[in-house]
PDB file of C-alpha atoms and ligand atoms in Angstrom:
ATOM      1  CA  MET A   1      84.247 108.098 107.094  1.00  0.00           C
ATOM      2  CA  LEU A   2      83.171 111.689 107.630  1.00  0.00           C
ATOM      3  CA  LEU A   3      81.916 112.230 111.197  1.00  0.00           C
ATOM      4  CA  VAL A   4      80.194 115.454 112.263  1.00  0.00           C
ATOM      5  CA  ILE A   5      80.029 116.439 115.903  1.00  0.00           C
ATOM      6  CA  PRO A   6      77.411 119.210 115.769  1.00  0.00           C
ATOM      7  CA  ASP A   7      77.812 121.033 119.137  1.00  0.00           C
ATOM      8  CA  PHE A   8      81.512 120.598 119.814  1.00  0.00           C
ATOM      9  CA  LEU A   9      81.627 124.159 121.061  1.00  0.00           C
ATOM     10  CA  ASN A  10      78.602 125.931 122.527  1.00  0.00           C
ATOM     11  CA  GLN A  11      77.598 129.387 121.321  1.00  0.00           C
ATOM     12  CA  SER A  12      79.269 131.237 124.203  1.00  0.00           C
ATOM     13  CA  GLU A  13      82.503 129.288 123.584  1.00  0.00           C
ATOM     14  CA  VAL A  14      82.303 130.179 119.831  1.00  0.00           C
ATOM     15  CA  ARG A  15      81.924 133.903 120.731  1.00  0.00           C
ATOM     16  CA  ASP A  16      84.901 133.606 123.126  1.00  0.00           C
ATOM     17  CA  PHE A  17      87.064 131.973 120.405  1.00  0.00           C
ATOM     18  CA  ARG A  18      86.184 134.656 117.856  1.00  0.00           C
ATOM     19  CA  ALA A  19      86.839 137.472 120.244  1.00  0.00           C
ATOM     20  CA  THR A  20      90.288 136.016 121.121  1.00  0.00           C
ATOM     21  CA  LEU A  21      91.128 135.347 117.466  1.00  0.00           C
ATOM     22  CA  ALA A  22      90.262 138.969 116.577  1.00  0.00           C
ATOM     23  CA  GLN A  23      93.301 139.959 118.732  1.00  0.00           C
ATOM     24  CA  ALA A  24      95.596 137.278 117.213  1.00  0.00           C
ATOM     25  CA  PRO A  25      98.666 137.785 114.994  1.00  0.00           C
ATOM     26  CA  TRP A  26      97.527 136.789 111.548  1.00  0.00           C
ATOM     27  CA  ARG A  27      99.970 136.010 108.729  1.00  0.00           C
ATOM     28  CA  ASP A  28      99.860 134.662 105.172  1.00  0.00           C
ATOM     29  CA  GLY A  29      98.975 130.949 105.249  1.00  0.00           C
ATOM     30  CA  ARG A  30     101.530 130.260 102.470  1.00  0.00           C
ATOM     31  CA  ASP A  31     104.228 130.625 105.207  1.00  0.00           C
ATOM     32  CA  SER A  32     103.433 127.085 106.469  1.00  0.00           C
ATOM     33  CA  ALA A  33     102.710 125.483 103.080  1.00  0.00           C
ATOM     34  CA  GLY A  34     104.805 122.691 101.510  1.00  0.00           C
ATOM     35  CA  SER A  35     106.312 123.235  98.020  1.00  0.00           C
ATOM     36  CA  LEU A  36     103.298 121.754  96.310  1.00  0.00           C
ATOM     37  CA  SER A  37     100.559 123.236  98.410  1.00  0.00           C
ATOM     38  CA  ILE A  38     102.052 126.794  98.283  1.00  0.00           C
ATOM     39  CA  GLN A  39     100.713 127.062  94.784  1.00  0.00           C
ATOM     40  CA  VAL A  40      97.193 126.194  95.809  1.00  0.00           C
ATOM     41  CA  LYS A  41      96.738 127.870  99.124  1.00  0.00           C
ATOM     42  CA  ASP A  42      95.388 131.397  99.678  1.00  0.00           C
ATOM     43  CA  ASN A  43      94.376 132.061 103.305  1.00  0.00           C
ATOM     44  CA  GLN A  44      95.562 133.596 106.563  1.00  0.00           C
ATOM     45  CA  GLN A  45      96.696 131.806 109.659  1.00  0.00           C
ATOM     46  CA  VAL A  46      97.366 132.745 113.227  1.00  0.00           C
ATOM     47  CA  ASP A  47     101.110 132.485 113.982  1.00  0.00           C
ATOM     48  CA  ASP A  48     101.549 128.904 115.288  1.00  0.00           C
ATOM     49  CA  ASP A  49     103.999 130.194 117.866  1.00  0.00           C
ATOM     50  CA  SER A  50     101.740 132.776 119.367  1.00  0.00           C
ATOM     51  CA  SER A  51     100.291 132.387 122.849  1.00  0.00           C
ATOM     52  CA  ILE A  52      96.771 132.704 121.479  1.00  0.00           C
ATOM     53  CA  ALA A  53      97.306 129.759 119.124  1.00  0.00           C
ATOM     54  CA  HIS A  54      98.783 127.743 122.060  1.00  0.00           C
ATOM     55  CA  ASP A  55      96.010 128.614 124.507  1.00  0.00           C
ATOM     56  CA  LEU A  56      93.027 128.052 122.167  1.00  0.00           C
ATOM     57  CA  GLY A  57      94.683 124.954 120.700  1.00  0.00           C
ATOM     58  CA  ASN A  58      95.074 123.454 124.109  1.00  0.00           C
ATOM     59  CA  ARG A  59      91.458 124.240 125.001  1.00  0.00           C
ATOM     60  CA  ILE A  60      90.418 122.316 121.883  1.00  0.00           C
ATOM     61  CA  LEU A  61      92.650 119.339 122.627  1.00  0.00           C
ATOM     62  CA  GLY A  62      91.297 119.167 126.186  1.00  0.00           C
ATOM     63  CA  MET A  63      87.715 119.202 124.882  1.00  0.00           C
ATOM     64  CA  LEU A  64      88.464 116.571 122.228  1.00  0.00           C
ATOM     65  CA  GLY A  65      89.783 114.268 124.946  1.00  0.00           C
ATOM     66  CA  ARG A  66      86.553 114.554 126.911  1.00  0.00           C
ATOM     67  CA  ASN A  67      84.265 114.114 123.839  1.00  0.00           C
ATOM     68  CA  ALA A  68      83.176 110.427 123.965  1.00  0.00           C
ATOM     69  CA  LEU A  69      81.991 110.320 120.294  1.00  0.00           C
ATOM     70  CA  PHE A  70      85.263 111.801 119.073  1.00  0.00           C
ATOM     71  CA  VAL A  71      87.372 109.417 121.120  1.00  0.00           C
ATOM     72  CA  SER A  72      85.356 106.447 119.938  1.00  0.00           C
ATOM     73  CA  ALA A  73      85.755 107.419 116.304  1.00  0.00           C
ATOM     74  CA  ALA A  74      89.338 108.668 116.298  1.00  0.00           C
ATOM     75  CA  LEU A  75      91.052 106.598 118.953  1.00  0.00           C
ATOM     76  CA  PRO A  76      93.660 109.380 119.156  1.00  0.00           C
ATOM     77  CA  ASN A  77      97.220 108.704 120.087  1.00  0.00           C
ATOM     78  CA  ARG A  78      99.035 111.963 119.208  1.00  0.00           C
ATOM     79  CA  PHE A  79      97.847 115.360 117.935  1.00  0.00           C
ATOM     80  CA  PHE A  80      99.411 118.027 115.789  1.00  0.00           C
ATOM     81  CA  PRO A  81      98.580 121.319 117.509  1.00  0.00           C
ATOM     82  CA  PRO A  82      95.457 123.051 116.104  1.00  0.00           C
ATOM     83  CA  ARG A  83      95.978 125.814 113.584  1.00  0.00           C
ATOM     84  CA  PHE A  84      93.558 128.692 113.093  1.00  0.00           C
ATOM     85  CA  ASN A  85      92.798 130.052 109.652  1.00  0.00           C
ATOM     86  CA  ARG A  86      90.612 132.595 107.883  1.00  0.00           C
ATOM     87  CA  TYR A  87      89.514 132.673 104.242  1.00  0.00           C
ATOM     88  CA  ALA A  88      88.133 135.952 102.820  1.00  0.00           C
ATOM     89  CA  GLY A  89      88.146 137.936  99.531  1.00  0.00           C
ATOM     90  CA  GLY A  90      88.254 134.923  97.299  1.00  0.00           C
ATOM     91  CA  GLY A  91      90.628 132.982  99.549  1.00  0.00           C
ATOM     92  CA  HIS A  92      90.611 129.227  98.951  1.00  0.00           C
ATOM     93  CA  TYR A  93      92.722 126.103  99.214  1.00  0.00           C
ATOM     94  CA  TRP A  94      92.592 124.161  95.984  1.00  0.00           C
ATOM     95  CA  THR A  95      92.551 120.345  95.987  1.00  0.00           C
ATOM     96  CA  HIS A  96      95.480 118.930  97.936  1.00  0.00           C
ATOM     97  CA  ILE A  97      96.464 116.065 100.270  1.00  0.00           C
ATOM     98  CA  ASP A  98      97.735 116.724 103.741  1.00  0.00           C
ATOM     99  CA  ALA A  99     101.295 115.876 104.550  1.00  0.00           C
ATOM    100  CA  ALA A 100     101.633 112.314 105.883  1.00  0.00           C
ATOM    101  CA  LEU A 101     104.192 113.247 108.573  1.00  0.00           C
ATOM    102  CA  MET A 102     103.889 116.556 110.343  1.00  0.00           C
ATOM    103  CA  TYR A 103     106.658 118.179 112.418  1.00  0.00           C
ATOM    104  CA  SER A 104     106.504 121.006 114.940  1.00  0.00           C
ATOM    105  CA  ASP A 105     109.051 122.500 117.360  1.00  0.00           C
ATOM    106  CA  ARG A 106     106.446 121.812 120.003  1.00  0.00           C
ATOM    107  CA  LEU A 107     106.514 118.100 119.438  1.00  0.00           C
ATOM    108  CA  SER A 108     109.272 115.587 120.255  1.00  0.00           C
ATOM    109  CA  GLN A 109     108.368 113.368 117.322  1.00  0.00           C
ATOM    110  CA  ALA A 110     106.485 113.543 114.052  1.00  0.00           C
ATOM    111  CA  VAL A 111     102.764 112.966 113.948  1.00  0.00           C
ATOM    112  CA  ARG A 112     101.465 110.687 111.242  1.00  0.00           C
ATOM    113  CA  SER A 113      98.335 112.306 110.026  1.00  0.00           C
ATOM    114  CA  ASP A 114      95.633 109.576 109.955  1.00  0.00           C
ATOM    115  CA  LEU A 115      92.716 111.946 110.546  1.00  0.00           C
ATOM    116  CA  SER A 116      92.087 115.658 109.951  1.00  0.00           C
ATOM    117  CA  ALA A 117      89.445 117.760 111.742  1.00  0.00           C
ATOM    118  CA  THR A 118      87.926 121.144 110.922  1.00  0.00           C
ATOM    119  CA  LEU A 119      86.199 123.087 113.609  1.00  0.00           C
ATOM    120  CA  PHE A 120      83.929 125.719 112.109  1.00  0.00           C
ATOM    121  CA  LEU A 121      83.948 129.109 113.926  1.00  0.00           C
ATOM    122  CA  ALA A 122      82.006 131.395 111.588  1.00  0.00           C
ATOM    123  CA  ASP A 123      78.268 131.216 111.092  1.00  0.00           C
ATOM    124  CA  PRO A 124      77.525 129.798 107.618  1.00  0.00           C
ATOM    125  CA  GLU A 125      75.124 132.806 106.943  1.00  0.00           C
ATOM    126  CA  ASP A 126      77.991 135.186 107.344  1.00  0.00           C
ATOM    127  CA  TYR A 127      79.957 133.995 104.344  1.00  0.00           C
ATOM    128  CA  ASP A 128      79.436 132.662 100.765  1.00  0.00           C
ATOM    129  CA  GLY A 129      81.550 129.716  99.518  1.00  0.00           C
ATOM    130  CA  GLY A 130      84.138 128.213 101.834  1.00  0.00           C
ATOM    131  CA  GLU A 131      82.742 124.704 101.619  1.00  0.00           C
ATOM    132  CA  LEU A 132      85.135 121.960 102.658  1.00  0.00           C
ATOM    133  CA  VAL A 133      84.976 119.433  99.822  1.00  0.00           C
ATOM    134  CA  VAL A 134      86.258 115.975 100.634  1.00  0.00           C
ATOM    135  CA  GLU A 135      86.651 113.406  97.872  1.00  0.00           C
ATOM    136  CA  THR A 136      85.509 110.001  99.157  1.00  0.00           C
ATOM    137  CA  ALA A 137      84.770 106.555  97.647  1.00  0.00           C
ATOM    138  CA  PHE A 138      81.195 107.724  97.393  1.00  0.00           C
ATOM    139  CA  GLY A 139      81.959 110.934  95.610  1.00  0.00           C
ATOM    140  CA  ALA A 140      82.737 114.457  96.660  1.00  0.00           C
ATOM    141  CA  GLN A 141      81.118 115.386  99.975  1.00  0.00           C
ATOM    142  CA  GLU A 142      80.550 119.144 100.648  1.00  0.00           C
ATOM    143  CA  VAL A 143      80.737 120.235 104.310  1.00  0.00           C
ATOM    144  CA  LYS A 144      79.712 123.663 105.546  1.00  0.00           C
ATOM    145  CA  LEU A 145      78.679 123.488 109.270  1.00  0.00           C
ATOM    146  CA  ALA A 146      77.202 125.727 111.898  1.00  0.00           C
ATOM    147  CA  ALA A 147      79.772 127.588 114.090  1.00  0.00           C
ATOM    148  CA  GLY A 148      80.900 125.210 116.842  1.00  0.00           C
ATOM    149  CA  ALA A 149      80.569 122.060 114.774  1.00  0.00           C
ATOM    150  CA  LEU A 150      83.485 119.790 113.965  1.00  0.00           C
ATOM    151  CA  VAL A 151      84.007 117.392 111.108  1.00  0.00           C
ATOM    152  CA  LEU A 152      86.512 114.517 111.216  1.00  0.00           C
ATOM    153  CA  TYR A 153      87.743 113.073 107.898  1.00  0.00           C
ATOM    154  CA  PRO A 154      90.571 110.863 106.595  1.00  0.00           C
ATOM    155  CA  SER A 155      93.873 112.764 106.015  1.00  0.00           C
ATOM    156  CA  SER A 156      94.466 110.352 103.130  1.00  0.00           C
ATOM    157  CA  SER A 157      91.625 111.987 101.168  1.00  0.00           C
ATOM    158  CA  LEU A 158      92.025 114.721  98.521  1.00  0.00           C
ATOM    159  CA  HIS A 159      90.154 117.804  99.747  1.00  0.00           C
ATOM    160  CA  ARG A 160      89.771 121.543  99.150  1.00  0.00           C
ATOM    161  CA  VAL A 161      88.221 124.702 100.496  1.00  0.00           C
ATOM    162  CA  GLU A 162      86.082 126.498  97.989  1.00  0.00           C
ATOM    163  CA  PRO A 163      86.731 130.301  97.377  1.00  0.00           C
ATOM    164  CA  VAL A 164      85.022 132.544  99.972  1.00  0.00           C
ATOM    165  CA  THR A 165      83.311 135.319  97.950  1.00  0.00           C
ATOM    166  CA  ARG A 166      81.569 137.141 100.775  1.00  0.00           C
ATOM    167  CA  GLY A 167      82.395 137.547 104.415  1.00  0.00           C
ATOM    168  CA  ALA A 168      85.034 135.488 106.174  1.00  0.00           C
ATOM    169  CA  ARG A 169      85.381 131.809 106.999  1.00  0.00           C
ATOM    170  CA  LEU A 170      87.017 131.239 110.324  1.00  0.00           C
ATOM    171  CA  ALA A 171      88.117 127.727 111.393  1.00  0.00           C
ATOM    172  CA  ALA A 172      90.508 125.662 113.353  1.00  0.00           C
ATOM    173  CA  ILE A 173      92.120 122.583 111.818  1.00  0.00           C
ATOM    174  CA  LEU A 174      94.038 119.770 113.401  1.00  0.00           C
ATOM    175  CA  TRP A 175      95.612 116.417 112.626  1.00  0.00           C
ATOM    176  CA  LEU A 176      96.018 113.360 114.635  1.00  0.00           C
ATOM    177  CA  GLN A 177      97.734 109.931 114.628  1.00  0.00           C
ATOM    178  CA  SER A 178      95.325 107.236 115.666  1.00  0.00           C
ATOM    179  CA  LEU A 179      96.065 104.317 117.882  1.00  0.00           C
ATOM    180  CA  VAL A 180      94.592 102.272 114.970  1.00  0.00           C
ATOM    181  CA  ARG A 181      96.249 103.119 111.706  1.00  0.00           C
ATOM    182  CA  ASP A 182      93.948 101.211 109.342  1.00  0.00           C
ATOM    183  CA  ALA A 183      90.727 103.127 108.587  1.00  0.00           C
ATOM    184  CA  ALA A 184      88.682 100.008 107.997  1.00  0.00           C
ATOM    185  CA  GLN A 185      89.709  98.574 111.377  1.00  0.00           C
ATOM    186  CA  ARG A 186      88.944 101.870 113.057  1.00  0.00           C
ATOM    187  CA  ALA A 187      85.516 102.022 111.497  1.00  0.00           C
ATOM    188  CA  LEU A 188      84.665  98.523 112.652  1.00  0.00           C
ATOM    189  CA  LEU A 189      85.773  99.391 116.235  1.00  0.00           C
ATOM    190  CA  PHE A 190      83.681 102.546 116.155  1.00  0.00           C
ATOM    191  CA  ASP A 191      80.551 100.611 115.085  1.00  0.00           C
ATOM    192  CA  LEU A 192      81.126  97.974 117.718  1.00  0.00           C
ATOM    193  CA  ASP A 193      81.849 100.534 120.447  1.00  0.00           C
ATOM    194  CA  GLN A 194      78.693 102.513 119.578  1.00  0.00           C
ATOM    195  CA  SER A 195      76.636  99.357 119.800  1.00  0.00           C
ATOM    196  CA  VAL A 196      78.174  98.255 123.073  1.00  0.00           C
ATOM    197  CA  GLN A 197      77.497 101.720 124.475  1.00  0.00           C
ATOM    198  CA  ALA A 198      73.912 101.638 123.316  1.00  0.00           C
ATOM    199  CA  LEU A 199      73.310  98.130 124.712  1.00  0.00           C
ATOM    200  CA  SER A 200      74.923  99.079 128.047  1.00  0.00           C
ATOM    201  CA  ARG A 201      72.139 101.675 128.490  1.00  0.00           C
ATOM    202  CA  GLN A 202      69.503  98.985 128.123  1.00  0.00           C
ATOM    203  CA  LEU A 203      71.008  95.947 129.805  1.00  0.00           C
ATOM    204  CA  PRO A 204      72.468  95.308 133.277  1.00  0.00           C
ATOM    205  CA  PRO A 205      76.252  95.519 133.374  1.00  0.00           C
ATOM    206  CA  THR A 206      76.377  91.787 134.248  1.00  0.00           C
ATOM    207  CA  ASP A 207      74.518  90.786 131.065  1.00  0.00           C
ATOM    208  CA  PRO A 208      76.749  87.899 129.646  1.00  0.00           C
ATOM    209  CA  GLU A 209      76.221  88.852 125.977  1.00  0.00           C
ATOM    210  CA  LEU A 210      77.034  92.518 126.751  1.00  0.00           C
ATOM    211  CA  LEU A 211      80.174  91.354 128.510  1.00  0.00           C
ATOM    212  CA  ARG A 212      81.176  89.181 125.575  1.00  0.00           C
ATOM    213  CA  LEU A 213      80.688  91.974 123.022  1.00  0.00           C
ATOM    214  CA  SER A 214      82.664  94.341 125.247  1.00  0.00           C
ATOM    215  CA  GLY A 215      85.456  91.729 125.394  1.00  0.00           C
ATOM    216  CA  VAL A 216      85.405  91.441 121.625  1.00  0.00           C
ATOM    217  CA  TYR A 217      85.833  95.225 121.367  1.00  0.00           C
ATOM    218  CA  HIS A 218      88.777  95.320 123.796  1.00  0.00           C
ATOM    219  CA  ASN A 219      90.471  92.303 122.308  1.00  0.00           C
ATOM    220  CA  LEU A 220      90.266  93.700 118.802  1.00  0.00           C
ATOM    221  CA  LEU A 221      91.679  96.887 120.132  1.00  0.00           C
ATOM    222  CA  ARG A 222      94.458  94.903 121.799  1.00  0.00           C
ATOM    223  CA  MET A 223      95.140  93.206 118.461  1.00  0.00           C
ATOM    224  CA  TRP A 224      95.158  96.396 116.332  1.00  0.00           C
ATOM    225  CA  ALA A 225      96.261  99.301 118.500  1.00  0.00           C
ATOM    226  CA  GLU A 226      99.852 100.646 118.432  1.00  0.00           C
ATOM    227  CA  ALA A 227     100.320 102.831 121.442  1.00  0.00           C
TER     228      ALA A 227
HETATM  229 NI1   NI B 301      94.286 120.090 103.974  1.00  0.00          NI
END
């Protein structure tokens, strides 16, 4: 499932993120690449240990926790801290798969990457190329979103970033371990939760069918979640 959250950041937050990132310590993205991906990656990243990466990353994580659509879809358990990257001058990231287990000095245990997210920070008119291409069961999906929009996609999918041939593509990426490991179970819970939410806006909270559906949601979550 690819889920787009269109206005994750508003335009004033986008400007603020860009202004802060303009002051950040950028380095070659190959520094954080694994042995396979180092051959396919050509971008720049903000130093993960910098205060700018910490502060902006924590802002994103706080906002994710308050975003009902994101929480419903991802059922997040643990996050790998957001990373900030920039692609320009032909920069790209050829087809790869994200590492299953991700380690950081800032985390006490590894994060299993169930879901990946990209937060677009550059306006799409300001660069050519740079599409995120995710290979799914329904073919390759191209994603190039407005600044402030976020896309969530399975970390188990092959994906790439097309070369940026004009301007610069600025984005944040992050990974998370979900409370529900199985993507099909997570998708069912998301559908059910969305329906329960919609019905709860139309029916009184005491409606017995609404209560039963809500019970089914929580009991499935109880059955499938690993906290
Ligand atoms: Ni990736």
